[in-house]
CSV table of C-alpha atoms in Angstrom, one decimal:
chain,number,residue,atom,x,y,z
T,1,MET,CA,-174.0,91.9,25.9
T,2,GLU,CA,-175.6,94.2,23.3
T,3,LEU,CA,-177.0,93.5,19.9
T,4,TYR,CA,-177.6,96.1,17.2
T,5,THR,CA,-179.1,95.8,13.8
T,6,ASN,CA,-178.9,97.9,10.7
T,7,PHE,CA,-179.3,97.3,6.9
T,8,GLU,CA,-176.8,97.6,4.2
T,9,GLY,CA,-179.0,97.4,1.1
T,10,SER,CA,-181.1,94.3,1.5
T,11,THR,CA,-178.6,92.7,3.9
T,12,MET,CA,-179.4,92.7,7.6
T,13,ILE,CA,-176.3,93.3,9.8
T,14,PHE,CA,-176.2,92.1,13.4
T,15,SER,CA,-173.5,93.8,15.4
T,16,LEU,CA,-172.6,91.7,18.5
T,17,VAL,CA,-171.0,93.8,21.3
T,18,GLY,CA,-169.6,92.2,24.4
T,19,GLU,CA,-169.2,88.6,25.5
T,20,LEU,CA,-171.2,85.7,24.0
T,21,ASP,CA,-171.4,82.9,26.6
T,22,GLU,CA,-173.9,80.8,28.5
T,23,HIS,CA,-175.1,83.9,30.4
T,24,SER,CA,-175.8,86.1,27.3
T,25,ALA,CA,-176.8,83.3,24.9
T,26,SER,CA,-180.6,83.4,25.6
T,27,PHE,CA,-180.7,87.1,25.1
T,28,VAL,CA,-178.8,86.9,21.7
T,29,ARG,CA,-180.9,84.0,20.6
T,30,ARG,CA,-184.2,85.7,21.4
T,31,LYS,CA,-183.3,89.1,19.9
T,32,MET,CA,-181.9,87.6,16.7
T,33,ASP,CA,-184.9,85.4,16.1
T,34,GLU,CA,-187.2,88.4,16.7
T,35,TYR,CA,-185.3,90.4,14.0
T,36,ILE,CA,-185.1,87.5,11.6
T,37,GLU,CA,-188.9,86.8,11.9
T,38,ASN,CA,-189.9,90.5,11.6
T,39,ASN,CA,-187.8,91.8,8.8
T,40,ASP,CA,-187.4,91.3,5.1
T,41,PHE,CA,-183.9,90.7,3.9
T,42,ASP,CA,-181.8,88.7,1.5
T,43,ALA,CA,-178.9,87.7,3.7
T,44,VAL,CA,-177.6,88.2,7.3
T,45,VAL,CA,-174.1,89.3,8.3
T,46,LEU,CA,-172.8,88.9,11.8
T,47,ASP,CA,-170.4,91.7,12.5
T,48,LEU,CA,-168.1,90.5,15.2
T,49,ASN,CA,-165.9,93.5,15.4
T,50,LYS,CA,-166.9,94.3,19.0
T,51,LEU,CA,-167.4,90.7,20.2
T,52,SER,CA,-164.6,90.4,22.7
T,53,PHE,CA,-165.3,86.8,23.8
T,54,MET,CA,-167.1,83.7,22.5
T,55,ASP,CA,-167.0,80.1,23.7
T,56,SER,CA,-168.7,76.9,22.4
T,57,THR,CA,-172.1,78.1,23.7
T,58,GLY,CA,-171.7,80.9,21.1
T,59,ILE,CA,-171.1,78.2,18.5
T,60,GLY,CA,-174.4,76.7,19.4
T,61,VAL,CA,-176.2,80.1,19.2
T,62,VAL,CA,-174.7,80.8,15.7
T,63,ILE,CA,-175.5,77.4,14.4
T,64,GLY,CA,-179.1,77.7,15.7
T,65,ARG,CA,-179.6,81.0,13.8
T,66,TYR,CA,-177.9,79.5,10.7
T,67,LYS,CA,-180.4,76.6,10.7
T,68,LEU,CA,-183.3,79.1,11.1
T,69,LEU,CA,-182.0,81.1,8.1
T,70,GLN,CA,-181.5,77.9,6.1
T,71,LYS,CA,-185.2,77.1,6.5
T,72,LYS,CA,-185.9,80.5,5.0
T,73,ARG,CA,-183.4,79.9,2.2
T,74,LYS,CA,-181.3,82.9,3.4
T,75,LYS,CA,-177.5,83.0,3.7
T,76,MET,CA,-175.5,83.9,6.8
T,77,TYR,CA,-172.0,85.4,6.7
T,78,VAL,CA,-169.6,86.7,9.4
T,79,ARG,CA,-167.1,89.6,9.3
T,80,ASN,CA,-164.5,91.2,11.4
T,81,PRO,CA,-163.9,88.5,14.1
T,82,SER,CA,-161.1,89.1,16.6
T,83,ALA,CA,-158.2,86.7,16.6
T,84,THR,CA,-159.7,84.8,19.5
T,85,VAL,CA,-163.2,84.5,18.0
T,86,ASP,CA,-161.7,83.6,14.7
T,87,LYS,CA,-159.9,80.7,16.4
T,88,ILE,CA,-163.2,79.4,17.8
T,89,PHE,CA,-164.8,79.6,14.4
T,90,ASN,CA,-161.9,77.8,12.7
T,91,MET,CA,-161.4,75.0,15.2
T,92,SER,CA,-165.1,74.2,15.3
T,93,GLY,CA,-165.4,74.0,11.5
T,94,MET,CA,-167.9,76.8,11.4
T,95,TYR,CA,-166.3,78.3,8.3
T,96,GLY,CA,-167.3,75.2,6.5
T,97,ILE,CA,-170.9,76.3,6.6
T,98,ILE,CA,-170.7,80.1,7.2
T,99,SER,CA,-168.4,82.2,5.1
T,100,LYS,CA,-166.2,85.0,6.4
T,101,ILE,CA,-166.5,88.1,4.2
S,1,MET,CA,-141.0,72.8,38.6
S,2,SER,CA,-141.8,74.4,42.0
S,3,THR,CA,-145.0,76.2,42.7
S,4,THR,CA,-144.6,80.0,42.6
S,5,ASN,CA,-148.1,81.0,43.5
S,6,LYS,CA,-151.6,79.6,43.9
S,7,MET,CA,-155.2,80.8,44.5
S,8,THR,CA,-158.6,79.3,44.9
S,9,LEU,CA,-161.9,80.8,43.9
S,10,THR,CA,-165.3,79.5,44.9
S,11,ILE,CA,-168.4,80.6,43.0
S,12,GLU,CA,-172.1,79.8,42.9
S,13,ALA,CA,-173.0,77.9,39.7
S,14,LYS,CA,-174.7,81.0,38.2
S,15,SER,CA,-174.2,81.9,34.6
S,16,GLN,CA,-173.4,85.5,35.5
S,17,ASN,CA,-170.3,84.3,37.3
S,18,GLU,CA,-168.8,82.8,34.2
S,19,SER,CA,-167.3,86.1,33.0
S,20,PHE,CA,-166.0,86.8,36.5
S,21,ALA,CA,-164.4,83.4,36.8
S,22,ARG,CA,-162.6,83.4,33.5
S,23,SER,CA,-161.4,87.0,34.1
S,24,VAL,CA,-160.0,86.1,37.5
S,25,VAL,CA,-158.1,83.1,36.2
S,26,ALA,CA,-156.8,85.3,33.3
S,27,ALA,CA,-155.6,88.0,35.7
S,28,PHE,CA,-153.8,85.5,37.8
S,29,PHE,CA,-152.2,83.8,34.8
S,30,ILE,CA,-150.7,87.2,33.7
S,31,GLN,CA,-148.1,86.9,36.6
S,32,ILE,CA,-146.1,84.4,34.5
S,33,ASN,CA,-146.1,86.6,31.4
S,34,PRO,CA,-148.2,84.7,28.9
S,35,THR,CA,-148.9,86.1,25.4
S,36,LEU,CA,-152.3,87.7,24.8
S,37,GLU,CA,-153.3,84.6,22.8
S,38,GLN,CA,-152.4,82.3,25.7
S,39,VAL,CA,-154.5,84.4,28.0
S,40,GLU,CA,-157.5,84.2,25.6
S,41,ASP,CA,-157.0,80.5,25.4
S,42,ILE,CA,-157.2,79.9,29.1
S,43,LYS,CA,-160.1,82.2,29.4
S,44,THR,CA,-162.0,80.2,26.8
S,45,ALA,CA,-161.1,76.9,28.3
S,46,VAL,CA,-162.1,78.0,31.8
S,47,SER,CA,-165.4,79.3,30.4
S,48,GLU,CA,-166.1,75.9,28.8
S,49,ALA,CA,-165.4,74.0,32.1
S,50,VAL,CA,-167.5,76.4,34.2
S,51,THR,CA,-170.4,76.2,31.6
S,52,ASN,CA,-170.3,72.4,31.9
S,53,CYS,CA,-170.7,72.7,35.7
S,54,ILE,CA,-173.6,75.1,35.4
S,55,VAL,CA,-175.5,73.4,32.5
S,56,HIS,CA,-174.6,69.7,33.2
S,57,ALA,CA,-173.4,69.1,36.7
S,58,TYR,CA,-176.1,71.2,38.3
S,59,ASP,CA,-178.6,70.9,35.5
S,60,GLY,CA,-179.0,74.6,35.0
S,61,ALA,CA,-180.4,75.1,38.5
S,62,GLN,CA,-178.2,78.2,39.0
S,63,GLN,CA,-177.0,77.0,42.3
S,64,GLY,CA,-174.3,74.6,43.5
S,65,GLU,CA,-170.6,75.2,44.3
S,66,ILE,CA,-167.9,75.5,41.7
S,67,ARG,CA,-164.3,75.6,43.0
S,68,ILE,CA,-161.5,76.8,40.8
S,69,ALA,CA,-158.0,76.2,42.0
S,70,CYS,CA,-155.0,77.6,40.1
S,71,VAL,CA,-151.4,76.8,40.6
S,72,LEU,CA,-148.6,78.7,38.8
S,73,THR,CA,-145.1,77.5,38.3
S,74,GLU,CA,-142.4,79.5,36.4
S,75,ASP,CA,-143.9,78.5,33.0
S,76,THR,CA,-147.2,76.7,33.6
S,77,ILE,CA,-150.7,77.4,34.9
S,78,THR,CA,-152.7,74.5,36.2
S,79,VAL,CA,-156.4,75.1,36.7
S,80,GLU,CA,-158.7,72.6,38.5
S,81,ILE,CA,-162.4,73.2,38.1
S,82,CYS,CA,-164.4,71.1,40.6
S,83,ASP,CA,-168.1,70.7,41.0
S,84,PHE,CA,-170.1,68.5,43.4
S,85,GLY,CA,-172.9,67.8,41.0
S,86,LYS,CA,-174.3,64.7,39.3
S,87,GLY,CA,-171.0,63.5,37.6
S,88,ILE,CA,-170.3,62.5,34.1
S,89,GLU,CA,-171.4,58.9,33.4
S,90,ASN,CA,-169.0,58.3,30.5
S,91,VAL,CA,-166.1,60.7,30.4
S,92,GLU,CA,-164.6,59.3,27.2
S,93,GLN,CA,-167.9,59.7,25.4
S,94,ALA,CA,-168.5,63.2,26.9
S,95,MET,CA,-165.1,64.3,25.4
S,96,LYS,CA,-166.0,63.4,21.9
S,97,PRO,CA,-166.7,66.4,19.5
S,98,PHE,CA,-170.4,67.2,19.1
S,99,TYR,CA,-171.5,64.9,21.9
S,100,THR,CA,-174.1,66.4,24.2
S,101,THR,CA,-176.6,65.0,26.6
S,102,VAL,CA,-178.8,68.1,26.4
S,103,ALA,CA,-181.2,67.9,23.5
S,104,THR,CA,-182.7,71.3,24.0
S,105,GLY,CA,-181.0,74.7,24.1
S,106,GLU,CA,-178.7,74.3,21.0
S,107,ARG,CA,-175.7,72.9,22.8
S,108,SER,CA,-172.8,72.5,20.4
S,109,GLY,CA,-171.2,69.6,22.1
S,110,MET,CA,-167.8,71.2,21.6
S,111,GLY,CA,-166.9,72.2,25.2
S,112,PHE,CA,-164.2,69.5,25.8
S,113,THR,CA,-163.0,69.8,22.3
S,114,VAL,CA,-162.4,73.5,22.8
S,115,MET,CA,-160.6,72.9,26.1
S,116,GLN,CA,-158.3,70.3,24.4
S,117,ALA,CA,-157.6,72.7,21.5
S,118,PHE,CA,-156.8,75.6,23.8
S,119,CYS,CA,-154.8,73.9,26.5
S,120,ASP,CA,-151.7,71.7,26.6
S,121,SER,CA,-153.6,69.0,28.6
S,122,VAL,CA,-157.1,68.3,29.8
S,123,ASN,CA,-157.7,65.6,32.4
S,124,VAL,CA,-161.2,64.7,33.7
S,125,THR,CA,-162.1,62.5,36.6
S,126,SER,CA,-165.7,62.1,37.6
S,127,GLN,CA,-168.0,60.3,39.9
S,128,LYS,CA,-171.4,61.2,41.4
S,129,GLY,CA,-170.8,64.2,43.6
S,130,LEU,CA,-167.3,65.2,42.4
S,131,THR,CA,-166.0,66.1,38.9
S,132,VAL,CA,-162.6,67.6,38.5
S,133,VAL,CA,-161.4,69.1,35.2
S,134,LYS,CA,-157.7,69.8,35.2
S,135,LEU,CA,-156.4,72.1,32.6
S,136,THR,CA,-152.7,73.0,32.0
S,137,LYS,CA,-151.2,75.6,29.8
S,138,LYS,CA,-147.5,76.4,29.3
S,139,VAL,CA,-146.3,79.8,28.5
S,140,ALA,CA,-143.0,78.6,27.0
């Protein structure tokens, strides 16, 4: 699992590369929290173009970051999910709180 | 429907084995020509069941045995994921969406819900020392 960040204007983009499961969850959680705490931004976008797999552990990770951002009054969005990741987001009701752009 | 093939995989309850386990089941499943979506579904469901073994049955100790037995017929895969851990006290409650016994670590409580959404059937039997999660998925 790899995690990259870059900025598009004042939006911080997280690109998730690989498989988000129980094994990679703690790494993703730690890295994202580090970037969120140490940068100024208006919103966060999770770019899932290269995320080949995600299960419900990943749902927990995303909801955890969503809650952290909510405390900071910042929005979170997702983009480019694969069909299989999109299915997980849909069936878990994640799109009810995090918009796909 | 008669069995056309079967295999059993035994792994240690370590999180780095999750990816390996779901990939092995997916590779075996391919023999009966599932769609890509069906392969992804079984991978996700197996990942959920194996995660449950690691996080719950063996309390995240990163040790303990997980046995994954797959049977193929012409149009169906059956995957039994067994652990020999602490067991599920109340299976009905455990299968409810958002239910989790682990307060820390941001568990979503969606594991069984995902298995049910991605498989044709999910059966769970559990007692102290033996939990069996049986997933079936048809390709037809």
